Amino acid sequence: MAGVAALGFHIALEIAARRYGLPGPLAGEAREVVFAPKSGFLLYAGMALMMVVLTWRQRFIALGAAIGIDVVFFVVRWAADVKVAHGHPFGNGALWVMLGCAVIAVTRRTGRERVLLLKGVGLGLLLVAGRKTGDTWLLITSKTRPEVLDQYMATADHALGDPSWLLGRIVTATGPIGFNFLDIVYGQLAVAAVVVALYQLRHVAVERRFPGHHLVRTFLVIGLLGPAIYMIFPVVGPVFAYGTGAEHWSAVSLWSHTPSSEYWAVADLWPGTPPPVKAPHHMPFDEITPRNCMPSLHTAWATAIFIHSRQGPRVLRYAGTFWLIATLTATLGFGYHYGVDLIAGVVFTLTIEAALRSLDRGWDRAGIRLVAYGATVFAALLVSYRFLPWEMAKHPWLSGPLLVLTLASVVYGYVRTTGEWEPRPAPARQPEPQPELI
């Protein structure tokens, strides 16, 4: 049923994208079977997730096959003088291996082994499909929402002291070294998630089953629900609405290589001059820049990585903390988000995480109460950003601490209800026979 729903969702997005004369997720995924993929790292990360169901011998075979296929593609492109302008010179091999494992599962496996291998392939392909559907969602937001609510967000952000402007000046002062470092962290968030997910799924090949709840589930639900909020609350971000930010953001190249936001911005204020406090209004914007700020999904995903890394070894916990801090710094310092976006993103994630954990372990009164409270707080944040920004800006001494305390209340409720913030020793596991899948 889940597979049918996912396929139907893909087809719907494909049709929507075709209405605007652009390829959708299905076309993009099919294209990467032969042409240079947009993200070779993501394809190899997807293959790594798939390989959790394989034995070590099979993993080495799969990795060698993927590298060999990529070498063949590289040689053919070099011989044919094919330029890789907007993609990676590798990654096709990883996709071919995943598709090959799906064929093997259908033609050569039966029963539980077929189901397990197909689940592994599906897990890897879901990571890739999530990226493609996300690109299409961003396109739809830019085409269907001609007006944005950035003035409301910037006004509400005065309650927090305009953190995007503050961190924007700090990141700018660090020069290209600091900018490029944060850009790598920001751009490879999915790879960081795969590292944590691989730790959580490390026993799948032995136990012959997946755990009930893991990071990939949270990642996918965040990516599915988040863009729906974009449609309700379209926001482009301070670097676009208050600056000339098109040249700062590589995602704009999905549809256009022409910086356009500078012609639609209120003024060139970011990050040097915070916008003046005045009554906000809807503002028209271009049909290129995605309306993908509310909530901040990068913050949501980084928060999910942080939560799921808590049960790992010390190095993984440190890495999860670092990735969260660096992502928050990048989202604000690059001007992609307002501070109020980040608060909404954390509440959004904790609510989803609580719901998924309750779904896996059984709904109880505490779980229901936490999910209801998180959803209520998230809705209240959206309403206050839209209808009370002027009051929030006029009384920052009250609204700013109130926003922080509201966030803290959700964090406290999550920690108290789940009781899984601190690491626990893993139970002893007995190895079991590992039947060959390939």
Coordinates of C-alpha atoms in Angstrom, one line a residue:
M1 CA 0.0 0.0 0.0
A2 CA 2.8 2.4 0.9
G3 CA 4.5 1.7 -2.4
V4 CA 1.3 2.4 -4.4
A5 CA 0.8 5.6 -2.5
A6 CA 4.4 6.7 -3.2
L7 CA 4.0 5.9 -6.9
G8 CA 0.8 7.8 -7.1
F9 CA 2.4 10.8 -5.4
H10 CA 5.3 10.7 -7.9
I11 CA 2.9 10.6 -10.8
A12 CA 0.9 13.5 -9.5
L13 CA 4.1 15.6 -9.1
E14 CA 5.3 14.6 -12.5
I15 CA 2.0 15.8 -14.0
A16 CA 2.2 19.1 -12.1
A17 CA 5.7 19.7 -13.2
R18 CA 4.8 19.0 -16.9
R19 CA 2.1 21.6 -16.7
Y20 CA 5.0 24.2 -16.3
G21 CA 7.0 22.6 -19.1
L22 CA 9.7 21.1 -16.8
P23 CA 10.6 17.5 -15.9
G24 CA 9.2 16.0 -12.7
P25 CA 10.7 13.5 -10.3
L26 CA 10.1 10.4 -12.4
A27 CA 11.8 11.9 -15.4
G28 CA 14.7 13.1 -13.3
E29 CA 15.2 9.7 -11.7
A30 CA 15.0 7.9 -15.1
R31 CA 17.5 10.4 -16.6
E32 CA 20.1 9.6 -14.0
V33 CA 20.3 6.0 -15.2
V34 CA 22.4 7.2 -18.1
F35 CA 23.1 10.9 -17.8
A36 CA 25.4 12.6 -15.2
P37 CA 23.5 12.7 -11.9
K38 CA 23.0 15.9 -9.9
S39 CA 24.3 14.4 -6.8
G40 CA 26.6 11.4 -7.0
F41 CA 27.2 11.5 -3.2
L42 CA 23.4 11.1 -2.6
L43 CA 23.2 8.1 -4.9
Y44 CA 26.1 6.4 -3.1
A45 CA 24.5 7.3 0.2
G46 CA 21.3 5.6 -1.0
M47 CA 23.3 2.5 -2.0
A48 CA 24.9 2.4 1.4
L49 CA 21.5 2.3 3.0
M50 CA 20.5 -0.5 0.7
M51 CA 23.6 -2.5 1.7
V52 CA 22.5 -2.8 5.3
V53 CA 20.6 -6.0 4.2
L54 CA 23.7 -7.5 2.6
T55 CA 26.5 -9.5 4.0
W56 CA 30.0 -8.0 4.0
R57 CA 31.0 -10.1 1.0
Q58 CA 28.0 -8.9 -0.9
R59 CA 28.7 -5.3 0.1
F60 CA 32.2 -5.4 -1.4
I61 CA 30.8 -6.9 -4.6
A62 CA 28.1 -4.3 -4.8
L63 CA 30.5 -1.4 -4.1
G64 CA 33.0 -2.8 -6.7
A65 CA 30.3 -3.1 -9.3
A66 CA 29.1 0.4 -8.7
I67 CA 32.7 1.8 -9.0
G68 CA 33.3 -0.3 -12.1
I69 CA 30.2 1.0 -13.8
D70 CA 31.1 4.6 -13.0
V71 CA 34.5 4.1 -14.5
V72 CA 32.9 2.8 -17.7
F73 CA 30.6 5.8 -17.8
F74 CA 33.5 8.1 -17.3
V75 CA 35.6 6.6 -20.0
V76 CA 32.6 6.6 -22.5
R77 CA 31.9 10.3 -21.7
W78 CA 35.5 11.2 -22.0
A79 CA 35.8 9.3 -25.4
A80 CA 32.6 11.0 -26.7
D81 CA 33.8 14.4 -25.3
V82 CA 30.6 14.7 -23.3
K83 CA 30.8 17.6 -20.9
V84 CA 29.4 17.2 -17.3
A85 CA 28.2 20.8 -16.8
H86 CA 25.5 20.5 -14.2
G87 CA 26.0 17.1 -12.6
H88 CA 28.6 14.8 -11.0
P89 CA 30.9 12.5 -13.0
F90 CA 29.9 9.6 -10.8
G91 CA 26.8 8.1 -9.2
N92 CA 25.3 6.1 -12.1
G93 CA 26.9 3.0 -10.9
A94 CA 25.3 3.2 -7.5
L95 CA 21.9 3.6 -9.1
W96 CA 22.5 0.7 -11.5
V97 CA 23.5 -1.5 -8.5
M98 CA 20.3 -0.7 -6.6
L99 CA 18.1 -1.4 -9.6
G100 CA 20.1 -4.6 -10.2
C101 CA 19.4 -5.7 -6.7
A102 CA 15.7 -5.1 -7.2
V103 CA 15.8 -7.3 -10.3
I104 CA 17.6 -10.0 -8.3
A105 CA 15.1 -9.8 -5.5
V106 CA 12.2 -10.4 -7.9
T107 CA 13.7 -13.0 -10.1
R108 CA 16.0 -15.0 -7.7
R109 CA 14.7 -14.6 -4.2
T110 CA 11.5 -15.8 -2.5
G111 CA 9.7 -15.3 0.8
R112 CA 11.4 -13.3 3.6
E113 CA 14.7 -12.9 1.7
R114 CA 12.9 -11.3 -1.2
V115 CA 11.0 -8.9 1.1
L116 CA 14.1 -8.0 3.0
L117 CA 16.1 -7.2 -0.1
L118 CA 13.3 -5.2 -1.7
K119 CA 13.0 -3.2 1.6
G120 CA 16.7 -2.5 1.4
V121 CA 16.4 -1.3 -2.2
G122 CA 13.3 0.7 -1.4
L123 CA 15.1 2.4 1.4
G124 CA 18.0 3.5 -0.8
L125 CA 15.7 4.6 -3.7
L126 CA 13.5 6.5 -1.3
L127 CA 16.5 8.7 -0.4
V128 CA 17.0 9.5 -4.1
A129 CA 13.3 9.9 -4.8
G130 CA 12.9 12.3 -1.8
R131 CA 15.5 14.6 -3.4
K132 CA 13.7 14.6 -6.7
T133 CA 10.2 15.1 -5.2
G134 CA 11.7 17.9 -3.1
D135 CA 13.0 19.7 -6.2
T136 CA 9.6 19.4 -7.8
W137 CA 7.8 20.7 -4.7
L138 CA 10.0 23.7 -4.7
L139 CA 9.2 24.4 -8.3
I140 CA 5.4 24.2 -7.5
T141 CA 5.7 26.6 -4.6
S142 CA 7.4 29.2 -6.8
K143 CA 4.9 28.9 -9.6
T144 CA 1.7 28.7 -7.6
R145 CA 2.4 31.3 -4.8
P146 CA 3.0 34.7 -6.5
E147 CA 3.0 36.6 -3.2
V148 CA 5.2 35.9 -0.2
L149 CA 4.9 36.7 3.6
D150 CA 8.5 37.7 4.2
Q151 CA 7.6 41.1 5.6
Y152 CA 5.5 39.4 8.3
M153 CA 8.5 37.1 9.1
A154 CA 11.0 39.9 9.2
T155 CA 8.7 41.9 11.5
A156 CA 8.2 39.0 13.8
D157 CA 11.9 38.3 13.8
H158 CA 12.5 41.7 15.5
A159 CA 11.3 39.9 18.7
L160 CA 14.5 37.7 18.5
G161 CA 16.9 40.6 17.6
D162 CA 17.1 39.9 13.9
P163 CA 19.4 36.9 14.2
S164 CA 19.8 36.3 10.4
W165 CA 21.3 39.8 10.0
L166 CA 23.6 39.3 13.0
L167 CA 24.9 35.9 11.9
G168 CA 25.0 37.1 8.3
R169 CA 27.5 39.8 9.2
I170 CA 29.6 37.3 11.2
V171 CA 29.7 34.7 8.4
T172 CA 30.6 37.4 5.9
A173 CA 33.4 38.5 8.1
T174 CA 34.9 35.0 8.1
G175 CA 35.5 35.3 4.4
P176 CA 35.5 32.4 1.8
I177 CA 36.9 29.9 4.2
G178 CA 34.1 30.1 6.8
F179 CA 31.5 30.4 4.0
N180 CA 32.7 27.4 2.1
F181 CA 33.0 25.3 5.2
L182 CA 29.4 26.0 6.3
D183 CA 28.3 25.5 2.7
I184 CA 29.7 21.9 2.7
V185 CA 28.0 21.2 6.0
Y186 CA 24.7 22.6 4.8
G187 CA 24.8 20.9 1.4
Q188 CA 25.7 17.4 2.7
L189 CA 23.0 17.1 5.3
A190 CA 21.6 13.9 3.7
V191 CA 25.0 12.3 3.9
A192 CA 25.2 13.0 7.6
A193 CA 21.8 11.5 8.0
V194 CA 22.9 8.4 6.3
V195 CA 25.8 8.0 8.7
V196 CA 23.5 8.0 11.7
A197 CA 21.0 5.7 9.9
L198 CA 23.7 3.2 9.1
Y199 CA 24.6 3.0 12.7
Q200 CA 21.0 2.4 13.6
L201 CA 20.5 -0.2 10.9
R202 CA 23.9 -2.0 11.4
H203 CA 22.2 -5.2 12.7
V204 CA 19.7 -5.6 9.9
A205 CA 21.8 -8.1 8.0
V206 CA 22.1 -10.3 11.1
E207 CA 18.6 -10.0 12.5
R208 CA 17.0 -10.2 9.0
R209 CA 14.5 -7.4 9.9
F210 CA 14.5 -3.6 10.2
P211 CA 13.9 -1.8 13.5
G212 CA 10.5 -0.3 14.1
H213 CA 11.7 3.3 14.1
H214 CA 14.8 4.9 12.7
L215 CA 16.1 8.2 11.3
V216 CA 15.1 7.5 7.7
R217 CA 11.4 7.4 8.7
T218 CA 11.6 10.8 10.4
F219 CA 13.5 12.3 7.4
L220 CA 10.9 11.1 4.9
V221 CA 7.9 12.3 6.9
I222 CA 9.5 15.7 7.4
G223 CA 10.2 16.0 3.7
L224 CA 6.6 14.9 2.9
L225 CA 4.8 17.3 5.3
G226 CA 7.1 20.3 5.2
P227 CA 6.4 21.4 1.6
A228 CA 2.7 21.4 2.4
I229 CA 3.3 24.1 5.0
Y230 CA 5.3 26.0 2.3
M231 CA 2.1 26.2 0.3
I232 CA 0.2 27.6 3.2
F233 CA 2.9 30.0 4.4
P234 CA 5.1 31.0 1.4
V235 CA 8.4 32.7 2.4
V236 CA 11.6 33.1 0.3
G237 CA 14.0 34.2 3.0
P238 CA 15.9 37.4 4.0
V239 CA 18.7 37.0 1.4
F240 CA 16.1 37.1 -1.3
A241 CA 13.5 39.4 0.1
Y242 CA 15.9 41.9 1.5
G243 CA 19.0 41.4 -0.6
T244 CA 20.4 40.3 -3.9
G245 CA 20.6 36.7 -2.9
A246 CA 20.1 34.7 -6.1
E247 CA 23.8 34.3 -6.7
H248 CA 24.2 32.9 -3.1
W249 CA 21.9 29.9 -3.6
S250 CA 22.8 27.0 -5.8
A251 CA 19.3 25.6 -5.8
V252 CA 18.1 28.5 -8.0
S253 CA 20.1 26.8 -10.8
L254 CA 17.4 24.1 -10.8
W255 CA 15.3 26.2 -13.1
S256 CA 17.3 29.4 -13.9
H257 CA 20.8 30.7 -14.0
T258 CA 19.8 34.3 -14.0
P259 CA 19.8 36.0 -10.6
S260 CA 16.3 37.5 -10.3
S261 CA 15.5 38.1 -6.7
E262 CA 17.4 41.4 -6.7
Y263 CA 14.7 42.9 -8.9
W264 CA 11.9 41.8 -6.5
A265 CA 13.6 42.5 -3.1
V266 CA 12.2 45.2 -0.9
A267 CA 15.7 46.7 -0.7
D268 CA 19.3 45.7 -0.5
L269 CA 19.4 45.5 3.3
W270 CA 20.7 42.0 4.2
P271 CA 23.0 41.5 6.1
G272 CA 24.1 45.1 6.8
T273 CA 20.9 46.8 7.8
P274 CA 18.0 45.2 9.6
P275 CA 14.7 46.2 8.0
P276 CA 12.7 49.0 9.7
V277 CA 9.8 48.1 12.0
K278 CA 6.6 48.8 10.1
A279 CA 3.3 47.2 9.3
P280 CA 3.9 44.2 7.1
H281 CA 2.2 43.4 3.8
H282 CA 2.1 40.7 1.2
M283 CA 4.7 41.2 -1.5
P284 CA 4.9 39.8 -5.0
F285 CA 7.9 37.8 -5.9
D286 CA 9.4 36.1 -9.0
E287 CA 8.4 32.6 -10.3
I288 CA 11.9 31.2 -9.8
T289 CA 12.8 31.4 -6.1
P290 CA 11.2 28.6 -4.0
R291 CA 9.0 29.6 -1.1
N292 CA 10.7 27.1 1.3
C293 CA 11.4 28.9 4.6
M294 CA 8.5 28.1 6.9
P295 CA 9.3 25.9 8.6
S296 CA 13.1 25.5 8.1
L297 CA 13.4 21.9 7.0
H298 CA 17.2 22.0 7.2
T299 CA 16.8 22.8 10.9
A300 CA 14.1 20.1 11.2
W301 CA 16.4 17.5 9.6
A302 CA 19.4 18.6 11.6
T303 CA 17.3 18.3 14.8
A304 CA 16.3 14.8 13.8
I305 CA 19.9 13.8 13.2
F306 CA 20.8 15.3 16.6
I307 CA 18.0 13.3 18.3
H308 CA 18.8 10.0 16.7
S309 CA 22.6 10.4 17.3
R310 CA 21.9 10.5 21.1
Q311 CA 21.8 6.7 21.4
G312 CA 25.1 6.3 19.5
P313 CA 28.7 6.2 20.7
R314 CA 30.4 9.4 21.8
V315 CA 31.8 10.3 18.5
L316 CA 28.4 10.0 16.8
R317 CA 26.8 12.2 19.6
Y318 CA 29.5 14.8 19.1
A319 CA 29.0 14.7 15.3
G320 CA 25.2 15.1 15.7
T321 CA 25.7 18.1 18.0
F322 CA 28.2 19.7 15.6
W323 CA 25.9 19.2 12.6
L324 CA 23.0 20.8 14.4
I325 CA 25.0 23.9 15.4
A326 CA 26.7 24.3 12.0
T327 CA 23.4 23.9 10.2
L328 CA 21.7 26.5 12.4
T329 CA 24.6 28.8 11.8
A330 CA 24.4 28.3 8.0
T331 CA 20.7 28.7 7.7
L332 CA 20.8 32.1 9.4
G333 CA 24.3 33.2 8.3
F334 CA 23.5 32.6 4.6
G335 CA 20.3 34.5 4.9
Y336 CA 18.2 31.5 3.9
H337 CA 15.9 31.7 7.0
Y338 CA 14.6 34.0 9.7
G339 CA 15.0 33.1 13.4
V340 CA 11.3 32.4 13.8
D341 CA 11.6 29.8 11.0
L342 CA 14.1 27.8 13.1
I343 CA 11.9 27.8 16.1
A344 CA 9.0 26.4 14.0
G345 CA 11.3 23.8 12.5
V346 CA 12.4 22.4 15.8
V347 CA 8.8 22.2 17.1
F348 CA 7.8 20.6 13.8
T349 CA 10.5 17.9 14.1
L350 CA 9.8 17.1 17.8
T351 CA 6.1 16.7 17.1
I352 CA 6.7 14.3 14.1
E353 CA 9.3 12.4 16.1
A354 CA 7.0 11.9 19.0
A355 CA 4.2 10.8 16.7
L356 CA 6.4 8.2 14.9
R357 CA 7.8 6.9 18.2
S358 CA 4.2 6.5 19.6
L359 CA 3.1 4.8 16.4
D360 CA 6.0 2.3 16.7
R361 CA 5.7 1.6 20.5
G362 CA 2.0 2.1 21.0
W363 CA 0.0 5.2 21.7
D364 CA -0.4 6.1 25.4
R365 CA -1.7 9.1 27.2
A366 CA 1.7 10.8 27.4
G367 CA 2.4 10.3 23.7
I368 CA -1.0 11.6 22.6
R369 CA -0.6 14.6 24.9
L370 CA 2.8 15.5 23.6
V371 CA 1.8 15.2 19.9
A372 CA -1.3 17.3 20.5
Y373 CA 0.7 19.9 22.4
G374 CA 3.4 20.1 19.7
A375 CA 0.8 20.4 16.9
T376 CA -1.0 23.1 18.8
V377 CA 2.2 25.1 19.5
F378 CA 3.2 24.8 15.8
A379 CA -0.2 26.1 14.7
A380 CA 0.0 28.9 17.2
L381 CA 3.4 29.9 15.9
L382 CA 2.1 30.2 12.4
V383 CA -0.9 32.2 13.4
S384 CA 1.2 34.6 15.5
Y385 CA 3.7 35.1 12.7
R386 CA 0.9 35.9 10.3
F387 CA -1.5 38.0 12.4
L388 CA 0.6 39.3 15.3
P389 CA 4.0 40.3 13.9
W390 CA 3.5 44.0 14.5
E391 CA 2.7 43.4 18.2
M392 CA 5.6 41.0 18.5
A393 CA 8.0 43.6 17.1
K394 CA 6.7 46.4 19.3
H395 CA 7.1 44.4 22.5
P396 CA 10.3 42.3 21.9
W397 CA 11.0 42.2 25.7
L398 CA 7.9 40.1 26.0
S399 CA 7.4 38.3 22.7
G400 CA 11.1 37.2 22.3
P401 CA 11.4 35.4 25.7
L402 CA 7.9 34.0 25.1
L403 CA 9.0 32.4 21.8
V404 CA 12.0 30.9 23.5
L405 CA 10.0 29.6 26.4
T406 CA 7.4 28.1 24.1
L407 CA 10.2 26.2 22.2
A408 CA 11.7 25.1 25.5
S409 CA 8.4 23.8 26.7
V410 CA 8.1 21.5 23.7
V411 CA 11.7 20.3 24.1
Y412 CA 11.1 19.6 27.8
G413 CA 7.9 17.7 27.0
Y414 CA 9.7 15.6 24.4
V415 CA 12.6 14.8 26.8
R416 CA 10.3 14.0 29.7
T417 CA 7.9 11.9 27.6
T418 CA 10.4 9.8 25.6
G419 CA 13.1 9.5 28.2
E420 CA 15.6 8.7 25.4
W421 CA 17.8 11.7 25.3
E422 CA 20.8 10.1 27.0
P423 CA 22.6 7.1 25.6
R424 CA 22.0 3.6 26.9
P425 CA 24.1 0.5 26.6
A426 CA 23.0 -1.6 23.6
P427 CA 21.7 -5.1 24.4
A428 CA 23.9 -8.0 23.6
R429 CA 23.2 -9.5 20.2
Q430 CA 23.8 -13.1 19.1
P431 CA 24.9 -13.5 15.4
E432 CA 22.6 -15.6 13.3
P433 CA 23.2 -17.4 10.0
Q434 CA 23.3 -15.0 7.1
P435 CA 21.8 -16.5 3.9
E436 CA 23.1 -15.3 0.6
L437 CA 21.0 -12.7 -1.1
I438 CA 23.0 -12.3 -4.2

